[in-house]
Short mmCIF file of N, CA and C in Angstrom, two decimals:
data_model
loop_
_atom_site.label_atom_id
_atom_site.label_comp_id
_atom_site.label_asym_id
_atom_site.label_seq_id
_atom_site.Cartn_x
_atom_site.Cartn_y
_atom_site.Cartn_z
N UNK A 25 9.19 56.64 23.46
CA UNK A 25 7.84 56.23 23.16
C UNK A 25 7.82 55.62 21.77
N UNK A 26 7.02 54.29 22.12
CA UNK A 26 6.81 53.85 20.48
C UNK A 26 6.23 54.91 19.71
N UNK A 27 6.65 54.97 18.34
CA UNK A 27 5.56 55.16 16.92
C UNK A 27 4.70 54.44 16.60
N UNK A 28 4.78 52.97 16.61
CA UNK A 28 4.01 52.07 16.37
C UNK A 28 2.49 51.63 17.05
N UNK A 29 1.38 51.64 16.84
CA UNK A 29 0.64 51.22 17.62
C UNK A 29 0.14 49.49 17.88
N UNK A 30 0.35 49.16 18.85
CA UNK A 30 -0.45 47.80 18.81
C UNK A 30 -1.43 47.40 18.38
N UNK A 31 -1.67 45.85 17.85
CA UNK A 31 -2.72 45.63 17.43
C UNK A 31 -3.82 45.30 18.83
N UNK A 32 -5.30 45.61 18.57
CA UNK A 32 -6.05 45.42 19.82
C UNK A 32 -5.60 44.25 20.39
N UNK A 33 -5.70 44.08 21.92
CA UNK A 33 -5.84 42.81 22.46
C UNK A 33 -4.75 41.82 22.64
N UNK A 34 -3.58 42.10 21.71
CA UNK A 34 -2.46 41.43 21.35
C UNK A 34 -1.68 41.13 22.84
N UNK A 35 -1.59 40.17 22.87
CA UNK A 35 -1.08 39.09 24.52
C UNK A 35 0.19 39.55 24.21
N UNK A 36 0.46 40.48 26.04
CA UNK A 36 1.22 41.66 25.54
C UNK A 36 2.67 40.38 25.95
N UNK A 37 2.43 39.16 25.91
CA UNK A 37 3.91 38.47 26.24
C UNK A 37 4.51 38.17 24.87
N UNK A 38 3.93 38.66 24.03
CA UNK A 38 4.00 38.09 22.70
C UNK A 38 4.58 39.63 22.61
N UNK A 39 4.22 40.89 23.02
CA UNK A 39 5.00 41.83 22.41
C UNK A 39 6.51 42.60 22.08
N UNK A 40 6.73 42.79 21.32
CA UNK A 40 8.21 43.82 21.52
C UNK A 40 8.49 44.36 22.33
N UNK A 41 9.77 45.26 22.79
CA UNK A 41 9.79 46.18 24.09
C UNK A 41 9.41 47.26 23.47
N UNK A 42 9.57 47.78 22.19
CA UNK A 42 8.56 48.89 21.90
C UNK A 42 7.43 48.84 22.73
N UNK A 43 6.26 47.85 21.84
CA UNK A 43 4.88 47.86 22.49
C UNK A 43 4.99 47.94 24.16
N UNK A 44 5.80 46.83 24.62
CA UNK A 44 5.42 46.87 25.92
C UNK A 44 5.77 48.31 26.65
N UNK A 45 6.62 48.97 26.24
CA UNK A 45 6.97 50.51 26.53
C UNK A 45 5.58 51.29 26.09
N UNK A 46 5.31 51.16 25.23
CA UNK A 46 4.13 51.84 24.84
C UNK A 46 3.04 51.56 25.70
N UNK A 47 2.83 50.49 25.85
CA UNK A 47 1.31 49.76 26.90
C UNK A 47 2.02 50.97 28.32
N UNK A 48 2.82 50.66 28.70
CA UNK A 48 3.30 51.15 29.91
C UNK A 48 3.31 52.68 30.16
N UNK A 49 3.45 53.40 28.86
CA UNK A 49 3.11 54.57 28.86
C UNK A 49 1.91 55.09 29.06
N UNK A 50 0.84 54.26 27.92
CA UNK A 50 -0.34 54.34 28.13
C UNK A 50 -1.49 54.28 29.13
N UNK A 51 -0.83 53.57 30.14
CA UNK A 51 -1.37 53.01 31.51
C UNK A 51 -1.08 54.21 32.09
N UNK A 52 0.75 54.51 32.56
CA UNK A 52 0.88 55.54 33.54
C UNK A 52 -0.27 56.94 33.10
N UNK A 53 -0.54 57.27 31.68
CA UNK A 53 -0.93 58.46 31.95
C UNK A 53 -2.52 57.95 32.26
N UNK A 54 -2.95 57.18 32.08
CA UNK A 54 -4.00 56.85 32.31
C UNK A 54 -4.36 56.72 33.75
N UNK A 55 -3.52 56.43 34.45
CA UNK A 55 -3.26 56.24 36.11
C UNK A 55 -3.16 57.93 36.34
N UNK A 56 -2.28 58.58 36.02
CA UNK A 56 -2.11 60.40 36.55
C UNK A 56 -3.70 60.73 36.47
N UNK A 57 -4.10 60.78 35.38
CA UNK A 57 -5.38 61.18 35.20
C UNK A 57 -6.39 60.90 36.03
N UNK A 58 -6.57 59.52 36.40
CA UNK A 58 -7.19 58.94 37.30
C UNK A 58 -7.25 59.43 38.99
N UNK A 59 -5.94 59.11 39.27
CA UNK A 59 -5.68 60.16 40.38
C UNK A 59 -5.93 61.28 40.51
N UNK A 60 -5.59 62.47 39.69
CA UNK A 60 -6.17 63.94 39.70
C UNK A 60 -7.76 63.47 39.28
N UNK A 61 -8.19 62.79 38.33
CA UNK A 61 -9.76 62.62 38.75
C UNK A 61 -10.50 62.88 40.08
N UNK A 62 -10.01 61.43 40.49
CA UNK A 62 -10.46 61.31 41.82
C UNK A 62 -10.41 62.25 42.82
N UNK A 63 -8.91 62.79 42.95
CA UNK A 63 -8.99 63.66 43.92
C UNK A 63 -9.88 64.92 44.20
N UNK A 64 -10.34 65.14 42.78
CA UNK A 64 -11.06 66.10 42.18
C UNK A 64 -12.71 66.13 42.47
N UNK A 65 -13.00 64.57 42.48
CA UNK A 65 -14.33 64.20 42.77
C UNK A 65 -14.67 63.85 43.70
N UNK A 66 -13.43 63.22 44.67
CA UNK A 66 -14.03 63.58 46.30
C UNK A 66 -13.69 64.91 47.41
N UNK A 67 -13.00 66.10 46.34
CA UNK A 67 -13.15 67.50 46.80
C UNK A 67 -14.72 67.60 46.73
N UNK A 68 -15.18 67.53 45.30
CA UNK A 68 -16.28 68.01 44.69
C UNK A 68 -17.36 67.38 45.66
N UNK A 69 -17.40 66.67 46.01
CA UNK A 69 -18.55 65.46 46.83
C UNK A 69 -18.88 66.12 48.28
N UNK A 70 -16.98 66.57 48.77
CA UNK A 70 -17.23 66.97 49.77
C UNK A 70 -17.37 68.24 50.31
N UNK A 71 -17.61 68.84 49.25
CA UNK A 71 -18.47 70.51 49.01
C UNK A 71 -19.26 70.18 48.24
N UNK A 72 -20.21 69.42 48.11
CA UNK A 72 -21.30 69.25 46.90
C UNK A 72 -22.58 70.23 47.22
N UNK A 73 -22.76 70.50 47.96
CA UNK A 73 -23.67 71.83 48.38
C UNK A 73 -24.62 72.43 47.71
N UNK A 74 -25.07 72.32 47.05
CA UNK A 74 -25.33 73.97 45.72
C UNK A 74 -24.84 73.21 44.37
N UNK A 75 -23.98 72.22 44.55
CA UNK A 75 -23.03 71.74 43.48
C UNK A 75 -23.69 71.63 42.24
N UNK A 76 -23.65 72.19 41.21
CA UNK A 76 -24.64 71.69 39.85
C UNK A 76 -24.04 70.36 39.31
N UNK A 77 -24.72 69.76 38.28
CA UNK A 77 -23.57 68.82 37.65
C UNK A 77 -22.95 69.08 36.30
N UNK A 78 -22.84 70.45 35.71
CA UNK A 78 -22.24 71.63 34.71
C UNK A 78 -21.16 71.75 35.31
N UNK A 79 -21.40 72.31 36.84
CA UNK A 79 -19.76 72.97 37.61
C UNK A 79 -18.64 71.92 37.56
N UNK A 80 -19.71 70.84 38.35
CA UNK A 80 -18.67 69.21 39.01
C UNK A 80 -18.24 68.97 37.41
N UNK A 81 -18.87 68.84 36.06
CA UNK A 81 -18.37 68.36 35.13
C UNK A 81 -17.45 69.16 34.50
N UNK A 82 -17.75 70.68 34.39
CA UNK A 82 -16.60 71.44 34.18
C UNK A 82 -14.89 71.54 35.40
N UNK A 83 -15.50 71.24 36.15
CA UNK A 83 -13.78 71.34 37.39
C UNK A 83 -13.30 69.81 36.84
N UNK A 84 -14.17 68.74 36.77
CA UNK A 84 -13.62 67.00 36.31
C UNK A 84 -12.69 67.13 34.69
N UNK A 85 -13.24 67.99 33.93
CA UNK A 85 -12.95 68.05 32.92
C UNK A 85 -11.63 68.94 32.71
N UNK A 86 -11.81 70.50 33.40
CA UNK A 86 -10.68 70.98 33.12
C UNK A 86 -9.47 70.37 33.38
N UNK A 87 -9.67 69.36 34.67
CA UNK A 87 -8.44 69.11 35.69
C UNK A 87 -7.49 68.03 34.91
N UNK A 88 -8.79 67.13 34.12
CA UNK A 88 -8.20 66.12 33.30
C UNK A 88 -7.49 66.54 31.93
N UNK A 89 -7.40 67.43 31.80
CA UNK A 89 -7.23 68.32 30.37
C UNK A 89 -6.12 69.02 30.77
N UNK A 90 -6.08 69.13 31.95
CA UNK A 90 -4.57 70.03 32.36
C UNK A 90 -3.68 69.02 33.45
N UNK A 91 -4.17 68.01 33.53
CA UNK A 91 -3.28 66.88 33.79
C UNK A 91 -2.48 66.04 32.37
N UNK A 92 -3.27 66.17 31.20
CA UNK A 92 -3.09 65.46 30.05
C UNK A 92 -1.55 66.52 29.18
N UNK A 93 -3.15 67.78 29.27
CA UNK A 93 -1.43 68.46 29.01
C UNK A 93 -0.28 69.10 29.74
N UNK A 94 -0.39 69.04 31.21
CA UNK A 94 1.27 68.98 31.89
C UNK A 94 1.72 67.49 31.32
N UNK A 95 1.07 66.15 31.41
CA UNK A 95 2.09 65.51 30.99
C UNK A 95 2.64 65.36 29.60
N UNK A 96 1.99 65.90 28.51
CA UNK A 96 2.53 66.26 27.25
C UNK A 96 3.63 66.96 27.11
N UNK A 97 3.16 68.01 27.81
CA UNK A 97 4.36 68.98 27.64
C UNK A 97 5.64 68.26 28.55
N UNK A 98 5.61 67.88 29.68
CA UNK A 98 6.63 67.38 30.68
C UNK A 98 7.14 65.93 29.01
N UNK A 99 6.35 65.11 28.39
CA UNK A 99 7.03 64.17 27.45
C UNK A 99 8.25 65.01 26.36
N UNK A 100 7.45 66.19 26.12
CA UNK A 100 7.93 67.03 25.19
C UNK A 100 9.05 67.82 25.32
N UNK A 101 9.52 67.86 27.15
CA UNK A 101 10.70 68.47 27.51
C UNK A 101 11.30 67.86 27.90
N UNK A 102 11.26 66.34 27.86
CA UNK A 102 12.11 65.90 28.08
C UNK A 102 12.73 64.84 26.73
N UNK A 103 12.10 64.81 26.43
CA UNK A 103 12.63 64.74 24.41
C UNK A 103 13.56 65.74 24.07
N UNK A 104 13.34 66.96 24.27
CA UNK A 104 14.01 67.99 23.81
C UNK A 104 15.58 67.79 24.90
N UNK A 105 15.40 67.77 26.41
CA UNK A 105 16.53 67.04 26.96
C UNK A 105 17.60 66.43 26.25
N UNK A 106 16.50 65.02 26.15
CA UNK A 106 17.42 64.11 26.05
C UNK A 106 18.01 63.85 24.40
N UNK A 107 17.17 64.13 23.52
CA UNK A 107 17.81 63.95 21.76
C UNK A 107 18.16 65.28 21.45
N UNK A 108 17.75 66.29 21.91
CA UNK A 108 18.64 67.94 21.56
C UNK A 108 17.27 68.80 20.44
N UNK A 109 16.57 68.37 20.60
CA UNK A 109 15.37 68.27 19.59
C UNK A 109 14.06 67.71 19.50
N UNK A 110 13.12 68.75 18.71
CA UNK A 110 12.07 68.10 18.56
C UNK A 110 11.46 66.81 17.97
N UNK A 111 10.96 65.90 18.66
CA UNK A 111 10.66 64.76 18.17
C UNK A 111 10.35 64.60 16.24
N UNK A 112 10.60 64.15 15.64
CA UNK A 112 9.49 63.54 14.53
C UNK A 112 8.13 63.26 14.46
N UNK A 113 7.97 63.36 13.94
CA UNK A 113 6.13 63.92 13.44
C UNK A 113 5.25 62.91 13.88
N UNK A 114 6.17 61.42 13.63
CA UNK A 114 5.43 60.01 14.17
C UNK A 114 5.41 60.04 15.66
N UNK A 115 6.66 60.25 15.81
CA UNK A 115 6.73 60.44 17.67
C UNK A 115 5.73 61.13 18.45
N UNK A 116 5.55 62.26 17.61
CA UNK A 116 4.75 63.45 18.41
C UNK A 116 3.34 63.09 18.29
N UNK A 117 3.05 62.25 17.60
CA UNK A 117 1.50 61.50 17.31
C UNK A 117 1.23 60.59 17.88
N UNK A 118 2.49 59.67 18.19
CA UNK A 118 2.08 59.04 19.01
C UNK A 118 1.90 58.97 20.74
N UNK A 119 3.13 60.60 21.27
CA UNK A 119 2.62 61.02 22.42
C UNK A 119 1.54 61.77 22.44
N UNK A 120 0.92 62.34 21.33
CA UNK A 120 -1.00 62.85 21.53
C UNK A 120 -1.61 61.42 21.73
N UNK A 121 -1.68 60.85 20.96
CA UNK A 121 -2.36 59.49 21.25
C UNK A 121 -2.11 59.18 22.65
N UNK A 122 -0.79 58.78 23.13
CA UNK A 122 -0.61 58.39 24.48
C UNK A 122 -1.57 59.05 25.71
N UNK A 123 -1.35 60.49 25.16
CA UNK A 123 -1.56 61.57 26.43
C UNK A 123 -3.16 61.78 26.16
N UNK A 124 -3.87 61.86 25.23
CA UNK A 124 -5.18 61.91 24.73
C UNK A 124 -5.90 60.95 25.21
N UNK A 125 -5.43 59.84 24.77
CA UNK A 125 -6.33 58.44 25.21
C UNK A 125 -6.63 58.48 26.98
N UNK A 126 -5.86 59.31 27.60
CA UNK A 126 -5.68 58.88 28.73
C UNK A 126 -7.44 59.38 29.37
N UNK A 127 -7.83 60.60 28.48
CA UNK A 127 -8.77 61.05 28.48
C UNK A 127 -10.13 60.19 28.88
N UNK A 128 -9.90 59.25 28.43
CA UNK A 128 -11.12 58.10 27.97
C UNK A 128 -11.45 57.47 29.64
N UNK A 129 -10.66 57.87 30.55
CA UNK A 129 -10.79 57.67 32.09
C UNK A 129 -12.11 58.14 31.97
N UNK A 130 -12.56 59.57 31.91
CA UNK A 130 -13.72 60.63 32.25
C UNK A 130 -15.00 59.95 31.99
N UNK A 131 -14.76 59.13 30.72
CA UNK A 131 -16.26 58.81 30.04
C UNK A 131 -17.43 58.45 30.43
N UNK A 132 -17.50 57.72 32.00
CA UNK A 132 -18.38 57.01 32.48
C UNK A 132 -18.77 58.28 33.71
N UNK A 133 -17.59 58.38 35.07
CA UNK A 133 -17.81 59.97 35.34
C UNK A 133 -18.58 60.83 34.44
N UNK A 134 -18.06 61.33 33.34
CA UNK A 134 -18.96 62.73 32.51
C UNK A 134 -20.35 62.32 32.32
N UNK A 135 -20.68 60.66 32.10
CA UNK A 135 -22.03 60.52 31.49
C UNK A 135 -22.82 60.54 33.13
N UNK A 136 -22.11 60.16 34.01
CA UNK A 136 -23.13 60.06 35.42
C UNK A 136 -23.37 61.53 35.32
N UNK A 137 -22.21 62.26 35.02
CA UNK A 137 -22.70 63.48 35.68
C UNK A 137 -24.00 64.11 34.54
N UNK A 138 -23.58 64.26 33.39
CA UNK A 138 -24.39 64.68 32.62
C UNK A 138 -25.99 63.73 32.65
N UNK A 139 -26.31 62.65 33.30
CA UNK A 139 -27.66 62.13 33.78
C UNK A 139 -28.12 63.09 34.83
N UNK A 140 -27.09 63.38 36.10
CA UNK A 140 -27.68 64.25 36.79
C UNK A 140 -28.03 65.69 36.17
N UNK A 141 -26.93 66.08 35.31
CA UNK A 141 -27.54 67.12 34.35
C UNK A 141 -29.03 67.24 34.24
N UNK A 142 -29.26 65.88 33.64
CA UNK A 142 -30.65 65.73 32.93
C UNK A 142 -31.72 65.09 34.20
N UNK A 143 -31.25 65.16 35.47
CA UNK A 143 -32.24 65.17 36.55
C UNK A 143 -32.72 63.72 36.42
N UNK A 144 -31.95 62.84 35.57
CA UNK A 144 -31.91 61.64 36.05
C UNK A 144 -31.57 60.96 37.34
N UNK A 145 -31.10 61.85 38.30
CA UNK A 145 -30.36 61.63 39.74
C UNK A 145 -29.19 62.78 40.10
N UNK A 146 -29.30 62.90 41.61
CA UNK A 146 -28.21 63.53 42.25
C UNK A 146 -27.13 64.12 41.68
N UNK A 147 -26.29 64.76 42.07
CA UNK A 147 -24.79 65.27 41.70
C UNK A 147 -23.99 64.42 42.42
N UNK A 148 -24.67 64.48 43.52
CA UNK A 148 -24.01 63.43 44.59
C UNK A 148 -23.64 61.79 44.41
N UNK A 149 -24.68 61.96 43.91
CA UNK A 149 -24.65 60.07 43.43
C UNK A 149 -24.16 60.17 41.88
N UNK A 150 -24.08 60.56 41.22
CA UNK A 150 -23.00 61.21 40.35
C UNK A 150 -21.77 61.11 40.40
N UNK A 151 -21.16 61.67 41.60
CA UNK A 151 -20.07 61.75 41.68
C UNK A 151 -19.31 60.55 42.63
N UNK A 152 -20.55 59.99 43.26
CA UNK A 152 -20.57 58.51 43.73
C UNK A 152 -19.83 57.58 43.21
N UNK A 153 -20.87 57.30 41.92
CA UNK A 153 -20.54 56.51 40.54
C UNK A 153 -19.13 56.83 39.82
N UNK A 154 -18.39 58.21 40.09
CA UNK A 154 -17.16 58.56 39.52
C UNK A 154 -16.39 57.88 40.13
N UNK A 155 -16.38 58.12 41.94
CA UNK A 155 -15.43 57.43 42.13
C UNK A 155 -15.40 56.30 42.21
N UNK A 156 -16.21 55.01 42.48
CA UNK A 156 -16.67 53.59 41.99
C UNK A 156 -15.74 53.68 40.71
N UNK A 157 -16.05 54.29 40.04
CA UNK A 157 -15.45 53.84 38.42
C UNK A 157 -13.98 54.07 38.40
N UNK A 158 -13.71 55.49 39.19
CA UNK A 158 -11.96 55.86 39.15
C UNK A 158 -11.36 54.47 39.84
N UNK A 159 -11.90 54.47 40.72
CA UNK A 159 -11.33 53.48 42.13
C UNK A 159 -11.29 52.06 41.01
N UNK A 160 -12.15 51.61 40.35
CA UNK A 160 -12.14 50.25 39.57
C UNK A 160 -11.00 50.42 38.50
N UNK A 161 -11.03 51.19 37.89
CA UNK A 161 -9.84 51.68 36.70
C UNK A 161 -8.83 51.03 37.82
N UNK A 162 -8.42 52.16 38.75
CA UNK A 162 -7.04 52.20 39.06
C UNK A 162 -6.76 50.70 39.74
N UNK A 163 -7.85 49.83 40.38
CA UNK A 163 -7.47 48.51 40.62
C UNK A 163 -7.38 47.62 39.54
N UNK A 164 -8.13 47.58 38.79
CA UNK A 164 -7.89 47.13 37.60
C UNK A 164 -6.63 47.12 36.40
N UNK A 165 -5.98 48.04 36.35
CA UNK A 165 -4.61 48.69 36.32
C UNK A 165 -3.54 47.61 37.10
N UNK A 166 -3.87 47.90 38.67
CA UNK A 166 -2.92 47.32 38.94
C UNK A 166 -3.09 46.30 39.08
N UNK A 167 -3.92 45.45 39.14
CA UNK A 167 -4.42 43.90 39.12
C UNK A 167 -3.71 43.08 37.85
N UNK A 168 -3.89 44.25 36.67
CA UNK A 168 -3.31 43.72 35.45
C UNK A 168 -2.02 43.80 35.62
N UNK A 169 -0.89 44.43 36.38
CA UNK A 169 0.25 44.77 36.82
C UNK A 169 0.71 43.51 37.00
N UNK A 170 -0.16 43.42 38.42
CA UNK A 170 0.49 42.34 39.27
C UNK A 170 0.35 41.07 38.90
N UNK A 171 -0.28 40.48 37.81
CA UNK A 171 -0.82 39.53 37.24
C UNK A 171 0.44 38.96 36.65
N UNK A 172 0.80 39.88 35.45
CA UNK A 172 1.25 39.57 35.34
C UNK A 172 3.03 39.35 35.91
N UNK A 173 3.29 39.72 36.97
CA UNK A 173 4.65 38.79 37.41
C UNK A 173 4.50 37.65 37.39
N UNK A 174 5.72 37.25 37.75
CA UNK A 174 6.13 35.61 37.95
C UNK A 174 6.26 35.56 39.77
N UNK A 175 5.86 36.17 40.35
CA UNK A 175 5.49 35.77 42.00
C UNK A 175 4.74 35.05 42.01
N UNK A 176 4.21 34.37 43.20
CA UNK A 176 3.89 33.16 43.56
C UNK A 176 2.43 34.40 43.63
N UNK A 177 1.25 33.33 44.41
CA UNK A 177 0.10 34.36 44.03
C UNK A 177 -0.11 34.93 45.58
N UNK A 178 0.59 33.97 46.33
CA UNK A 178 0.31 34.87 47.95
C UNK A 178 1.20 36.10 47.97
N UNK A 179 1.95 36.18 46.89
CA UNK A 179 3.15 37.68 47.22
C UNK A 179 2.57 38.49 46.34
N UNK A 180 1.66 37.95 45.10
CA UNK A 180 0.85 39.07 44.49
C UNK A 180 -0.46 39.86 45.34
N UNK A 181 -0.92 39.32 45.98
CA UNK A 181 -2.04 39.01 46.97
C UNK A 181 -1.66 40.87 47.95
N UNK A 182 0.15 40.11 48.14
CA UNK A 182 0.71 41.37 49.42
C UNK A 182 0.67 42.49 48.36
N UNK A 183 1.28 42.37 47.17
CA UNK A 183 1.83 43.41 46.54
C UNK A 183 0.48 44.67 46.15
N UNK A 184 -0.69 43.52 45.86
CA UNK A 184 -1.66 44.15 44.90
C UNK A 184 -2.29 44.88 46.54
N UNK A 185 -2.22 44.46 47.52
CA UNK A 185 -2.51 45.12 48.87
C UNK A 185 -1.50 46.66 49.46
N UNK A 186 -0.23 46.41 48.98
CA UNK A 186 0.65 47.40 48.83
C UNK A 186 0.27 48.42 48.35
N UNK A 187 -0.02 48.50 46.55
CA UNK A 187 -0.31 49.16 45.72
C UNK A 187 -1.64 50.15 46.25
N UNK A 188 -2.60 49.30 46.89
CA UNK A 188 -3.97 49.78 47.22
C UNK A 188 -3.54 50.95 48.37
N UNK A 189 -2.68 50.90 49.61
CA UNK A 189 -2.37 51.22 50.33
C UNK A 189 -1.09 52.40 49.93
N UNK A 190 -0.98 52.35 48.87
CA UNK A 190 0.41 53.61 48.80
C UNK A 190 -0.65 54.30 48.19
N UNK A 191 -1.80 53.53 46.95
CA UNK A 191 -2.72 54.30 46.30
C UNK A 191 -3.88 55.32 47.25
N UNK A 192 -4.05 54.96 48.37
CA UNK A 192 -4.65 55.37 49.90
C UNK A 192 -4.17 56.66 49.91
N UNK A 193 -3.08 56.67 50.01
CA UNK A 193 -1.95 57.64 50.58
C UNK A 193 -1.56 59.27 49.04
N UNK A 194 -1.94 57.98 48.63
CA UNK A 194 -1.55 59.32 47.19
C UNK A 194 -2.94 60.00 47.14
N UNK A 195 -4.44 59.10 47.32
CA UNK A 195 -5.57 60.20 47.22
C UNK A 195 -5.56 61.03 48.36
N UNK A 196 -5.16 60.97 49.39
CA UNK A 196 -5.06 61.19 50.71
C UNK A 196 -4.02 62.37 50.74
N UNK A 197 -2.81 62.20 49.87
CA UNK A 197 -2.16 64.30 49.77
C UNK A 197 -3.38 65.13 48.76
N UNK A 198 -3.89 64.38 47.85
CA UNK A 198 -4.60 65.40 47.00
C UNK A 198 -5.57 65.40 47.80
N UNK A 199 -6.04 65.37 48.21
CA UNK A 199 -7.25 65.84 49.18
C UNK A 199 -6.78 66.60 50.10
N UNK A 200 -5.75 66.43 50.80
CA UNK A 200 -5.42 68.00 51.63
C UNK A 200 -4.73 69.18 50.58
N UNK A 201 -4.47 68.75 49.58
CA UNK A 201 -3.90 69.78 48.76
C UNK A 201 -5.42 70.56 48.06
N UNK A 202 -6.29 69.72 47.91
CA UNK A 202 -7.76 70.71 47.17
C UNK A 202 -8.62 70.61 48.36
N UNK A 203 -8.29 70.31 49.77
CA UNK A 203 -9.11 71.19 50.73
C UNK A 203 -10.68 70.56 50.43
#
């Protein structure tokens, strides 16, 4: 993992393999998160029952917080693996940053929910709006993926259809896994 952080916006063809390692880090955990989001919010939807939007925001929140830190810790053991040791102080700041930021998925989720909080609307439609937003992240993600290759645009077309369809399949175990 880089130390270094990018400057905003910086046209990542212009970047180092640091940065671009770094962008790439930043994405995947941002993608884990996303996924355990989701899976999380169409459990929640589909027991919404009784559902407050305190509970739905506390289960969205813990899950993302213990997705952030299994993958911290999983960065952190495998550092220790592979250099025999604990990272440097820059390193380790910049996998909180990595693994932290990933956080910033929730923001639009937490505020739907916390409107329904405030009886601005549903839990349901709440958690509506979560997944709308997870589901846009994670295409968006890979849209930016597939963009940038050098394929022609009818094989990006298949690929970015691929992605959607393995992505199908991955919400599709977490949902029989949270029942």
């Amino acid at each position: 993992m880089s130390t270094r952080r990018r400057p905003p916006h910086q046209d990542p063809s212009t970047m180092s393999d640091d940065e671009r390692e770094d962008l790439a880090e930043r994405l995947r955990e941002r993608v884990y998160v996303t996924f355990a989001s989701l899976a999380v919010i169409l459990t929640l939807l589909a027991h919404a029952h009784g559902l407050t939007a305190g509970t739905a925001a506390a289960s969205l929140t813990i899950t993302a917080v213990g997705t952030v830190a299994a993958a911290w810790l999983a960065e952190l053991i495998a550092h220790l693996a592979a250099h025999g040791g604990f990272p440097a102080r820059p390193h380790l700041a910049a996998m909180t940053r990595t693994s932290g930021g990933a956080l910033l998925t929730l923001v639009v989720p937490l505020l739907a929910l916390a409107a329904a909080g405030l009886g601005w609307w549903e839990v349901t439609t709440a958690l509506r709006v979560g997944v709308v937003v997870l589901i846009a992240t994670l295409v968006l993600i890979a849209w930016l993926g597939v963009r940038r290759t050098k394929l022609p645009w009818p094989v990006q077309v298949l690929a970015l259809g691929m992605l959607a369809a393995l992505a199908v399949g991955v919400v599709g175990l977490k949902l029989l896994a949270h029942g």
